[in-house]
Short mmCIF file of N, CA and C and ligand atoms in Angstrom, two decimals:
data_model
loop_
_atom_site.label_atom_id
_atom_site.label_comp_id
_atom_site.label_asym_id
_atom_site.label_seq_id
_atom_site.Cartn_x
_atom_site.Cartn_y
_atom_site.Cartn_z
N UNK Z 1 15.15 53.51 -53.26
CA UNK Z 1 14.85 52.51 -54.23
C UNK Z 1 15.95 51.37 -54.35
N UNK Z 2 17.27 51.87 -54.46
CA UNK Z 2 18.38 50.92 -54.53
C UNK Z 2 18.43 50.02 -53.40
N UNK Z 3 18.22 50.62 -52.21
CA UNK Z 3 18.31 49.89 -51.02
C UNK Z 3 17.18 48.69 -50.98
N UNK Z 4 16.06 49.07 -51.49
CA UNK Z 4 15.06 48.00 -51.51
C UNK Z 4 15.47 46.85 -52.35
N UNK Z 5 16.09 47.12 -53.59
CA UNK Z 5 16.51 45.99 -54.38
C UNK Z 5 17.56 45.21 -53.66
N UNK Z 6 18.53 45.88 -53.00
CA UNK Z 6 19.49 45.07 -52.31
C UNK Z 6 18.93 44.25 -51.21
N UNK Z 7 17.83 44.79 -50.56
CA UNK Z 7 17.17 43.99 -49.54
C UNK Z 7 16.48 42.71 -50.14
N UNK Z 8 15.94 43.00 -51.33
CA UNK Z 8 15.16 41.90 -52.00
C UNK Z 8 16.20 40.76 -52.40
N UNK Z 9 17.32 41.18 -52.95
CA UNK Z 9 18.37 40.23 -53.32
C UNK Z 9 18.70 39.36 -52.08
N UNK Z 10 18.97 40.14 -51.01
CA UNK Z 10 19.47 39.44 -49.74
C UNK Z 10 18.36 38.34 -49.34
N UNK Z 11 17.11 38.78 -49.44
CA UNK Z 11 16.02 37.83 -49.01
C UNK Z 11 16.01 36.65 -49.90
N UNK Z 12 16.13 36.94 -51.23
CA UNK Z 12 16.18 35.78 -52.16
C UNK Z 12 17.28 34.86 -51.97
N UNK Z 13 18.52 35.43 -51.71
CA UNK Z 13 19.63 34.51 -51.35
C UNK Z 13 19.43 33.65 -50.16
N UNK Z 14 18.96 34.32 -49.17
CA UNK Z 14 18.63 33.71 -47.88
C UNK Z 14 17.70 32.57 -48.09
N UNK Z 15 16.55 32.87 -48.84
CA UNK Z 15 15.56 31.87 -49.16
C UNK Z 15 16.14 30.67 -49.87
N UNK Z 16 17.05 31.01 -50.78
CA UNK Z 16 17.57 29.87 -51.65
C UNK Z 16 18.45 29.06 -50.73
N UNK Z 17 19.27 29.75 -49.82
CA UNK Z 17 20.19 28.83 -48.92
C UNK Z 17 19.31 28.01 -48.11
N UNK Z 18 18.27 28.62 -47.54
CA UNK Z 18 17.40 27.90 -46.60
C UNK Z 18 16.72 26.69 -47.36
N UNK Z 19 16.29 26.94 -48.59
CA UNK Z 19 15.60 25.88 -49.33
C UNK Z 19 16.60 24.74 -49.67
N UNK Z 20 17.87 25.11 -50.13
CA UNK Z 20 18.76 23.98 -50.45
C UNK Z 20 19.26 23.32 -49.27
N UNK Z 21 19.36 23.81 -48.10
CA UNK Z 21 19.63 23.22 -46.93
C UNK Z 21 18.48 22.23 -46.61
N UNK Z 22 17.31 22.84 -46.70
CA UNK Z 22 16.05 22.09 -46.44
C UNK Z 22 15.99 20.87 -47.19
N UNK Z 23 16.44 20.98 -48.37
CA UNK Z 23 16.36 19.85 -49.41
C UNK Z 23 17.05 18.59 -48.77
N UNK Z 24 18.38 18.85 -48.40
CA UNK Z 24 19.11 17.73 -47.78
C UNK Z 24 18.73 17.32 -46.32
N UNK Z 25 18.21 18.33 -45.56
CA UNK Z 25 18.04 17.99 -44.21
C UNK Z 25 16.63 17.49 -43.99
N UNK Z 26 15.70 17.97 -44.84
CA UNK Z 26 14.26 17.59 -44.67
C UNK Z 26 13.70 16.82 -45.76
N UNK Z 27 13.66 17.39 -46.89
CA UNK Z 27 12.90 16.75 -48.05
C UNK Z 27 13.41 15.40 -48.41
N UNK Z 28 14.78 15.31 -48.57
CA UNK Z 28 15.41 14.06 -49.02
C UNK Z 28 15.11 13.00 -47.99
N UNK Z 29 15.39 13.26 -46.65
CA UNK Z 29 15.14 12.18 -45.67
C UNK Z 29 13.67 11.73 -45.60
N UNK Z 30 12.86 12.76 -45.75
CA UNK Z 30 11.40 12.49 -45.62
C UNK Z 30 11.01 11.62 -46.84
N UNK Z 31 11.41 12.03 -48.03
CA UNK Z 31 11.21 11.22 -49.26
C UNK Z 31 11.65 9.77 -49.11
N UNK Z 32 12.80 9.53 -48.53
CA UNK Z 32 13.49 8.22 -48.39
C UNK Z 32 12.59 7.50 -47.27
N UNK Z 33 12.27 8.16 -46.12
CA UNK Z 33 11.52 7.45 -45.11
C UNK Z 33 10.14 6.96 -45.68
N UNK Z 34 9.59 7.76 -46.62
CA UNK Z 34 8.33 7.44 -47.26
C UNK Z 34 8.51 6.27 -48.21
N UNK Z 35 9.76 5.86 -48.40
CA UNK Z 35 9.92 4.76 -49.28
C UNK Z 35 10.52 5.06 -50.71
N UNK Z 36 10.92 6.37 -50.80
CA UNK Z 36 11.46 6.73 -52.10
C UNK Z 36 12.84 6.07 -52.20
N UNK Z 37 13.12 5.42 -53.30
CA UNK Z 37 14.46 4.79 -53.41
C UNK Z 37 14.65 3.61 -52.47
N UNK Z 38 15.80 3.11 -52.43
CA UNK Z 38 16.14 1.95 -51.50
C UNK Z 38 17.04 2.57 -50.41
N UNK Z 39 16.32 3.35 -49.56
CA UNK Z 39 17.13 4.10 -48.58
C UNK Z 39 17.58 3.30 -47.45
N UNK Z 40 18.88 3.41 -47.08
CA UNK Z 40 19.43 2.75 -45.90
C UNK Z 40 18.99 3.54 -44.64
N UNK Z 41 18.69 2.86 -43.63
CA UNK Z 41 18.28 3.48 -42.36
C UNK Z 41 19.54 3.72 -41.46
N UNK Z 42 19.80 4.91 -41.15
CA UNK Z 42 21.08 5.26 -40.38
C UNK Z 42 21.17 4.37 -39.06
N UNK Z 43 19.98 4.09 -38.46
CA UNK Z 43 20.01 3.33 -37.19
C UNK Z 43 20.43 1.94 -37.31
N UNK Z 44 20.19 1.35 -38.55
CA UNK Z 44 20.51 -0.10 -38.68
C UNK Z 44 21.58 -0.32 -39.71
N UNK Z 45 22.20 0.72 -40.20
CA UNK Z 45 23.29 0.54 -41.20
C UNK Z 45 24.30 -0.57 -40.98
N UNK Z 46 24.80 -0.62 -39.66
CA UNK Z 46 25.84 -1.51 -39.34
C UNK Z 46 25.28 -3.01 -39.22
N UNK Z 47 23.99 -3.07 -39.01
CA UNK Z 47 23.39 -4.37 -38.73
C UNK Z 47 22.93 -5.18 -39.98
N UNK Z 48 22.43 -4.51 -41.00
CA UNK Z 48 21.87 -5.20 -42.18
C UNK Z 48 21.95 -4.37 -43.38
N UNK Z 49 21.91 -5.05 -44.42
CA UNK Z 49 21.94 -4.35 -45.77
C UNK Z 49 23.35 -4.13 -46.32
N UNK Z 50 23.29 -3.25 -47.30
CA UNK Z 50 24.51 -3.09 -48.15
C UNK Z 50 25.71 -2.57 -47.31
N UNK Z 51 25.48 -1.85 -46.15
CA UNK Z 51 26.57 -1.15 -45.51
C UNK Z 51 26.97 -1.92 -44.21
N UNK Z 52 26.74 -3.14 -44.15
CA UNK Z 52 27.29 -3.97 -42.94
C UNK Z 52 28.78 -3.96 -43.08
N UNK Z 53 29.46 -4.09 -41.92
CA UNK Z 53 30.82 -3.80 -41.84
C UNK Z 53 31.68 -4.69 -42.96
N UNK Z 54 31.22 -6.06 -43.06
CA UNK Z 54 31.92 -6.93 -43.89
C UNK Z 54 31.79 -6.47 -45.38
N UNK Z 55 30.89 -5.60 -45.67
CA UNK Z 55 30.72 -5.15 -47.07
C UNK Z 55 31.38 -3.87 -47.32
N UNK Z 56 32.05 -3.28 -46.41
CA UNK Z 56 32.70 -1.99 -46.57
C UNK Z 56 34.01 -2.09 -47.17
N UNK Z 57 34.47 -0.94 -47.82
CA UNK Z 57 35.77 -0.97 -48.47
C UNK Z 57 35.65 -1.27 -49.96
N UNK Z 58 36.69 -1.77 -50.58
CA UNK Z 58 36.57 -2.01 -52.05
C UNK Z 58 36.24 -3.47 -52.29
N UNK Z 59 35.35 -3.66 -53.22
CA UNK Z 59 34.93 -4.98 -53.74
C UNK Z 59 35.10 -5.06 -55.21
N UNK Z 60 35.35 -6.22 -55.75
CA UNK Z 60 35.50 -6.38 -57.15
C UNK Z 60 34.34 -7.36 -57.61
N UNK Z 61 33.56 -6.94 -58.50
CA UNK Z 61 32.42 -7.91 -58.94
C UNK Z 61 32.96 -8.81 -60.06
N UNK Z 62 32.22 -9.87 -60.36
CA UNK Z 62 32.57 -10.80 -61.40
C UNK Z 62 32.99 -10.19 -62.71
N UNK Z 63 32.43 -9.04 -63.11
CA UNK Z 63 32.81 -8.37 -64.28
C UNK Z 63 34.07 -7.63 -64.32
N UNK Z 64 34.66 -7.53 -63.00
CA UNK Z 64 35.94 -6.98 -62.83
C UNK Z 64 35.86 -5.42 -62.56
N UNK Z 65 34.59 -5.02 -62.21
CA UNK Z 65 34.48 -3.58 -61.93
C UNK Z 65 34.55 -3.41 -60.36
N UNK Z 66 35.10 -2.20 -59.95
CA UNK Z 66 35.30 -2.06 -58.55
C UNK Z 66 34.32 -1.02 -57.82
N UNK Z 67 33.84 -1.40 -56.80
CA UNK Z 67 32.94 -0.55 -55.99
C UNK Z 67 33.51 -0.38 -54.59
N UNK Z 68 33.55 0.84 -54.12
CA UNK Z 68 33.94 1.18 -52.76
C UNK Z 68 32.69 1.57 -51.99
N UNK Z 69 32.41 0.86 -50.83
CA UNK Z 69 31.30 1.27 -50.03
C UNK Z 69 31.84 1.87 -48.73
N UNK Z 70 31.29 2.98 -48.32
CA UNK Z 70 31.74 3.71 -47.07
C UNK Z 70 30.59 4.34 -46.31
N UNK Z 71 30.91 4.33 -45.03
CA UNK Z 71 29.94 5.11 -44.12
C UNK Z 71 30.68 6.29 -43.60
N UNK Z 72 30.00 7.49 -43.57
CA UNK Z 72 30.52 8.71 -42.91
C UNK Z 72 29.72 8.75 -41.58
N UNK Z 73 30.45 9.06 -40.49
CA UNK Z 73 29.72 9.19 -39.24
C UNK Z 73 30.47 10.17 -38.38
N UNK Z 74 29.83 10.80 -37.42
CA UNK Z 74 30.59 11.60 -36.53
C UNK Z 74 31.61 10.91 -35.68
N UNK Z 75 32.96 11.03 -35.84
CA UNK Z 75 33.66 11.87 -36.80
C UNK Z 75 34.70 11.07 -37.53
N UNK Z 76 34.31 9.94 -38.12
CA UNK Z 76 35.17 9.15 -38.88
C UNK Z 76 34.54 8.68 -40.13
N UNK Z 77 35.39 8.25 -41.04
CA UNK Z 77 34.88 7.51 -42.22
C UNK Z 77 35.18 6.04 -41.97
N UNK Z 78 34.29 5.22 -42.40
CA UNK Z 78 34.49 3.78 -42.21
C UNK Z 78 34.39 3.12 -43.60
N UNK Z 79 35.53 2.44 -44.11
CA UNK Z 79 36.86 2.35 -43.47
C UNK Z 79 37.50 3.76 -43.42
N UNK Z 80 38.53 3.89 -42.55
CA UNK Z 80 39.11 5.15 -42.45
C UNK Z 80 40.17 5.35 -43.57
N UNK Z 81 40.57 4.20 -44.07
CA UNK Z 81 41.65 4.30 -45.14
C UNK Z 81 41.07 3.36 -46.21
N UNK Z 82 41.11 3.78 -47.58
CA UNK Z 82 40.79 2.89 -48.55
C UNK Z 82 41.92 2.75 -49.62
N UNK Z 83 42.03 1.55 -50.21
CA UNK Z 83 43.13 1.38 -51.16
C UNK Z 83 42.45 1.15 -52.46
N UNK Z 84 42.88 1.81 -53.53
CA UNK Z 84 42.27 1.52 -54.88
C UNK Z 84 43.32 1.39 -55.98
N UNK Z 85 43.11 0.73 -57.13
CA UNK Z 85 43.97 0.67 -58.15
C UNK Z 85 43.95 1.97 -58.93
N UNK Z 86 45.06 2.42 -59.51
CA UNK Z 86 45.08 3.62 -60.25
C UNK Z 86 44.60 3.37 -61.76
N UNK Z 87 44.10 4.38 -62.37
CA UNK Z 87 43.64 4.30 -63.73
C UNK Z 87 42.52 3.30 -64.09
N UNK Z 88 41.75 3.13 -63.04
CA UNK Z 88 40.55 2.15 -63.27
C UNK Z 88 39.36 2.91 -62.58
N UNK Z 89 38.25 2.97 -63.38
CA UNK Z 89 37.09 3.60 -62.80
C UNK Z 89 36.59 2.88 -61.51
N UNK Z 90 36.43 3.73 -60.46
CA UNK Z 90 36.06 3.15 -59.25
C UNK Z 90 34.67 3.89 -58.82
N UNK Z 91 33.69 2.88 -58.59
CA UNK Z 91 32.45 3.34 -58.22
C UNK Z 91 32.25 3.52 -56.73
N UNK Z 92 31.86 4.70 -56.24
CA UNK Z 92 31.79 4.86 -54.79
C UNK Z 92 30.31 4.94 -54.49
N UNK Z 93 29.99 4.21 -53.37
CA UNK Z 93 28.61 4.32 -52.81
C UNK Z 93 28.83 4.63 -51.29
N UNK Z 94 28.23 5.75 -50.90
CA UNK Z 94 28.46 6.13 -49.48
C UNK Z 94 27.16 6.72 -48.96
N UNK Z 95 27.04 6.51 -47.64
CA UNK Z 95 25.87 7.00 -46.93
C UNK Z 95 26.47 7.49 -45.63
N UNK Z 96 25.43 8.20 -44.73
CA UNK Z 96 25.88 8.70 -43.56
C UNK Z 96 24.96 8.10 -42.32
N UNK Z 97 25.67 7.96 -41.24
CA UNK Z 97 24.92 7.39 -40.07
C UNK Z 97 24.34 8.49 -39.27
N UNK Z 98 24.66 9.67 -39.51
CA UNK Z 98 24.11 10.83 -38.78
C UNK Z 98 23.98 12.09 -39.59
N UNK Z 99 24.86 13.01 -39.48
CA UNK Z 99 24.75 14.34 -40.12
C UNK Z 99 25.19 14.21 -41.59
N UNK Z 100 25.08 15.32 -42.29
CA UNK Z 100 25.63 15.39 -43.66
C UNK Z 100 27.10 15.64 -43.61
N UNK Z 101 27.85 14.89 -44.26
CA UNK Z 101 29.33 15.03 -44.40
C UNK Z 101 29.70 15.23 -45.88
N UNK Z 102 30.90 15.70 -46.04
CA UNK Z 102 31.35 15.95 -47.42
C UNK Z 102 32.81 15.37 -47.51
N UNK Z 103 32.99 14.40 -48.30
CA UNK Z 103 34.35 13.83 -48.48
C UNK Z 103 34.98 14.57 -49.64
N UNK Z 104 36.25 15.14 -49.41
CA UNK Z 104 36.85 15.82 -50.40
C UNK Z 104 38.26 15.20 -50.57
N UNK Z 105 38.50 14.72 -51.80
CA UNK Z 105 39.82 14.00 -51.97
C UNK Z 105 40.78 14.98 -52.37
N UNK Z 106 41.60 15.33 -51.36
CA UNK Z 106 42.62 16.48 -51.55
C UNK Z 106 43.61 16.08 -52.70
N UNK Z 107 43.91 17.07 -53.47
CA UNK Z 107 44.82 16.84 -54.64
C UNK Z 107 44.14 16.35 -55.90
N UNK Z 108 42.79 16.10 -55.85
CA UNK Z 108 41.99 15.86 -56.94
C UNK Z 108 40.81 16.79 -57.00
N UNK Z 109 40.06 16.68 -58.06
CA UNK Z 109 38.77 17.58 -58.07
C UNK Z 109 37.57 16.85 -57.57
N UNK Z 110 37.77 15.66 -56.99
CA UNK Z 110 36.68 14.86 -56.57
C UNK Z 110 36.11 15.16 -55.27
N UNK Z 111 34.88 15.07 -55.05
CA UNK Z 111 34.16 15.19 -53.79
C UNK Z 111 32.90 14.47 -53.81
N UNK Z 112 32.51 14.10 -52.59
CA UNK Z 112 31.27 13.22 -52.44
C UNK Z 112 30.58 13.67 -51.15
N UNK Z 113 29.19 13.89 -51.33
CA UNK Z 113 28.42 14.19 -50.15
C UNK Z 113 27.84 12.87 -49.56
N UNK Z 114 27.91 12.80 -48.32
CA UNK Z 114 27.30 11.66 -47.54
C UNK Z 114 26.13 12.15 -46.73
N UNK Z 115 24.91 11.69 -47.11
CA UNK Z 115 23.71 12.16 -46.57
C UNK Z 115 22.96 11.02 -45.86
N UNK Z 116 22.49 11.14 -44.56
CA UNK Z 116 21.70 10.09 -44.03
C UNK Z 116 20.49 9.86 -44.80
N UNK Z 117 20.05 8.56 -44.79
CA UNK Z 117 18.75 8.09 -45.53
C UNK Z 117 19.01 8.13 -46.99
N UNK Z 118 20.24 8.28 -47.49
CA UNK Z 118 20.43 8.26 -48.94
C UNK Z 118 21.70 7.59 -49.24
N UNK Z 119 21.86 7.15 -50.47
CA UNK Z 119 23.18 6.64 -50.93
C UNK Z 119 23.67 7.53 -52.05
N UNK Z 120 24.90 8.07 -51.86
CA UNK Z 120 25.42 8.94 -52.88
C UNK Z 120 26.39 8.03 -53.82
N UNK Z 121 26.18 8.12 -55.05
CA UNK Z 121 27.03 7.26 -55.99
C UNK Z 121 27.73 8.11 -57.01
N UNK Z 122 28.91 7.82 -57.18
CA UNK Z 122 29.73 8.59 -58.24
C UNK Z 122 30.88 7.65 -58.55
N UNK Z 123 31.39 7.80 -59.83
CA UNK Z 123 32.47 7.03 -60.37
C UNK Z 123 33.67 7.95 -60.64
N UNK Z 124 34.80 7.60 -60.03
CA UNK Z 124 36.02 8.38 -60.18
C UNK Z 124 37.20 7.54 -60.67
N UNK Z 125 38.00 8.10 -61.41
CA UNK Z 125 39.35 7.36 -61.89
C UNK Z 125 40.44 8.26 -61.35
N UNK Z 126 41.36 7.62 -60.61
CA UNK Z 126 42.45 8.27 -60.13
C UNK Z 126 43.72 7.91 -60.91
N UNK Z 127 44.15 8.91 -61.64
CA UNK Z 127 45.27 8.77 -62.54
C UNK Z 127 46.61 8.67 -61.78
N UNK Z 128 46.64 9.48 -60.65
CA UNK Z 128 47.91 9.69 -60.01
C UNK Z 128 47.92 8.66 -58.81
N UNK Z 129 49.15 7.98 -58.58
CA UNK Z 129 49.28 7.14 -57.51
C UNK Z 129 49.79 8.04 -56.20
N UNK Z 130 49.59 7.43 -55.09
CA UNK Z 130 49.99 8.17 -53.87
C UNK Z 130 48.95 8.16 -52.83
N UNK Z 131 49.25 8.88 -51.68
CA UNK Z 131 48.36 8.91 -50.60
C UNK Z 131 47.59 10.28 -50.68
N UNK Z 132 46.24 10.23 -50.58
CA UNK Z 132 45.45 11.42 -50.61
C UNK Z 132 44.65 11.57 -49.28
N UNK Z 133 44.68 12.74 -48.67
CA UNK Z 133 43.86 12.91 -47.53
C UNK Z 133 42.40 13.07 -47.91
N UNK Z 134 41.54 12.63 -46.99
CA UNK Z 134 40.06 12.86 -47.28
C UNK Z 134 39.45 13.65 -46.11
N UNK Z 135 39.62 14.93 -46.09
CA UNK Z 135 39.08 15.74 -45.03
C UNK Z 135 37.52 15.87 -45.31
N UNK Z 136 36.81 15.94 -44.15
CA UNK Z 136 35.36 16.32 -44.32
C UNK Z 136 35.25 17.82 -44.57
N UNK Z 137 34.50 18.16 -45.57
CA UNK Z 137 34.24 19.57 -45.93
C UNK Z 137 32.91 20.12 -45.75
N UNK Z 138 32.14 19.47 -44.79
CA UNK Z 138 30.83 20.03 -44.50
C UNK Z 138 30.76 20.06 -42.99
N UNK Z 139 30.46 21.14 -42.40
CA UNK Z 139 30.41 21.27 -40.87
C UNK Z 139 29.42 20.23 -40.39
N UNK Z 140 29.85 19.29 -39.57
CA UNK Z 140 29.02 18.23 -39.09
C UNK Z 140 28.92 18.03 -37.63
N UNK Z 141 29.54 18.98 -36.92
CA UNK Z 141 29.54 19.04 -35.43
C UNK Z 141 30.89 19.44 -34.88
N UNK Z 142 30.97 19.29 -33.53
CA UNK Z 142 32.26 19.86 -32.90
C UNK Z 142 33.51 19.01 -33.36
N UNK Z 143 33.33 17.79 -33.77
CA UNK Z 143 34.54 17.05 -34.19
C UNK Z 143 34.85 17.15 -35.71
N UNK Z 144 34.13 18.08 -36.36
CA UNK Z 144 34.26 18.21 -37.80
C UNK Z 144 35.69 18.43 -38.24
N UNK Z 145 36.53 19.33 -37.56
CA UNK Z 145 37.72 19.58 -38.06
C UNK Z 145 38.80 18.51 -37.96
N UNK Z 146 38.44 17.44 -37.22
CA UNK Z 146 39.40 16.29 -36.99
C UNK Z 146 38.97 15.14 -37.95
N UNK Z 147 37.92 15.33 -38.63
CA UNK Z 147 37.35 14.13 -39.41
C UNK Z 147 38.02 14.09 -40.68
N UNK Z 148 38.94 13.13 -40.82
CA UNK Z 148 39.62 12.84 -42.07
C UNK Z 148 39.94 11.43 -42.31
N UNK Z 149 39.82 10.95 -43.50
CA UNK Z 149 40.19 9.62 -43.97
C UNK Z 149 41.37 9.64 -44.87
N UNK Z 150 41.71 8.54 -45.55
CA UNK Z 150 42.86 8.54 -46.45
C UNK Z 150 42.52 7.59 -47.46
N UNK Z 151 43.06 7.97 -48.68
CA UNK Z 151 42.85 7.14 -49.86
C UNK Z 151 44.29 6.76 -50.41
N UNK Z 152 44.60 5.55 -50.58
CA UNK Z 152 45.82 5.12 -51.13
C UNK Z 152 45.58 4.68 -52.62
N UNK Z 153 46.27 5.24 -53.50
CA UNK Z 153 46.07 4.83 -54.93
C UNK Z 153 47.37 4.21 -55.30
N UNK Z 154 47.24 2.90 -55.68
CA UNK Z 154 48.49 2.15 -55.96
C UNK Z 154 48.30 1.56 -57.47
N UNK Z 155 49.48 1.26 -58.13
CA UNK Z 155 49.39 0.75 -59.48
C UNK Z 155 48.52 -0.57 -59.61
N UNK Z 156 47.96 -0.76 -60.57
CA UNK Z 156 47.05 -1.85 -60.69
C UNK Z 156 47.76 -3.21 -60.47
N UNK Z 157 49.03 -3.27 -60.95
CA UNK Z 157 49.80 -4.58 -60.81
C UNK Z 157 50.06 -4.82 -59.30
N UNK Z 158 50.06 -3.76 -58.53
CA UNK Z 158 50.33 -3.95 -57.05
C UNK Z 158 49.10 -4.29 -56.34
N UNK Z 159 47.98 -3.79 -56.98
CA UNK Z 159 46.65 -3.93 -56.24
C UNK Z 159 46.13 -5.43 -56.47
N UNK Z 160 46.31 -5.95 -57.65
CA UNK Z 160 45.65 -7.23 -57.93
C UNK Z 160 46.04 -8.35 -57.07
N UNK Z 161 47.30 -8.40 -56.69
CA UNK Z 161 47.75 -9.53 -55.79
C UNK Z 161 47.24 -9.45 -54.38
N UNK Z 162 46.73 -8.27 -53.91
CA UNK Z 162 46.19 -8.15 -52.55
C UNK Z 162 45.13 -9.09 -52.26
N UNK Z 163 45.23 -9.63 -51.02
CA UNK Z 163 44.03 -10.45 -50.52
C UNK Z 163 42.87 -9.60 -50.19
N UNK Z 164 41.76 -10.18 -50.15
CA UNK Z 164 40.48 -9.43 -49.76
C UNK Z 164 40.72 -8.67 -48.46
N UNK Z 165 41.37 -9.23 -47.51
CA UNK Z 165 41.70 -8.70 -46.21
C UNK Z 165 42.45 -7.45 -46.40
N UNK Z 166 43.54 -7.45 -47.13
CA UNK Z 166 44.43 -6.38 -47.43
C UNK Z 166 43.72 -5.35 -48.27
N UNK Z 167 42.73 -5.66 -49.02
CA UNK Z 167 42.07 -4.66 -49.80
C UNK Z 167 41.00 -3.89 -48.94
N UNK Z 168 40.52 -4.56 -47.93
CA UNK Z 168 39.46 -3.88 -47.15
C UNK Z 168 39.79 -2.66 -46.62
N UNK Z 169 40.94 -2.43 -46.13
CA UNK Z 169 41.32 -1.22 -45.51
C UNK Z 169 42.88 -1.13 -45.48
N UNK Z 170 43.39 0.08 -45.43
CA UNK Z 170 44.75 0.27 -45.36
C UNK Z 170 45.22 0.99 -44.00
N UNK Z 171 44.17 0.91 -43.15
CA UNK Z 171 44.52 1.35 -41.72
C UNK Z 171 45.70 0.60 -41.15
N UNK Z 172 46.51 1.24 -40.42
CA UNK Z 172 47.70 0.50 -39.77
C UNK Z 172 47.14 -0.52 -38.88
N UNK Z 173 47.73 -1.79 -39.00
CA UNK Z 173 47.27 -2.93 -38.18
C UNK Z 173 48.16 -3.08 -36.92
CU1 CUA C 201 31.93 15.15 -41.11
CU2 CUA C 201 32.46 17.44 -41.13
#
């Protein structure tokens, strides 16, 4: 009898894991393909819409709020390095060009899932200045373990004089 219950629990856990994976891999993309939400198409991300290259990185809107737009793709983040001011709410909008990726901001409690056909949005405030690694925390293929970006958090008074070009990315030039 006990064995039966254990087996039942195992089946239930397996079904749950399968269903939650299915949600991201199948249901969500299908829902977006059918026109749910304003879904970006992974095939044309770089060509038109919100995630064209010139629109990536941090942007300040007229109200003074900051938005970071990023693409995750096998096996890089674009931009690879982002610079943000400390102690200011930063809105992130991220999508994926292929598999599901997971950005994890090392040294903080923040993480973000990047899913094809969907935009993940979250607002984070980074209180501590410094450099934070952004490894990918969701297995996304053979290059997964080398997939990492960087976040530079700098004081607001050092951020505001930066030119749009300097704000776009902090990759070494
Ligand atoms: Cu991207 Cu793992």
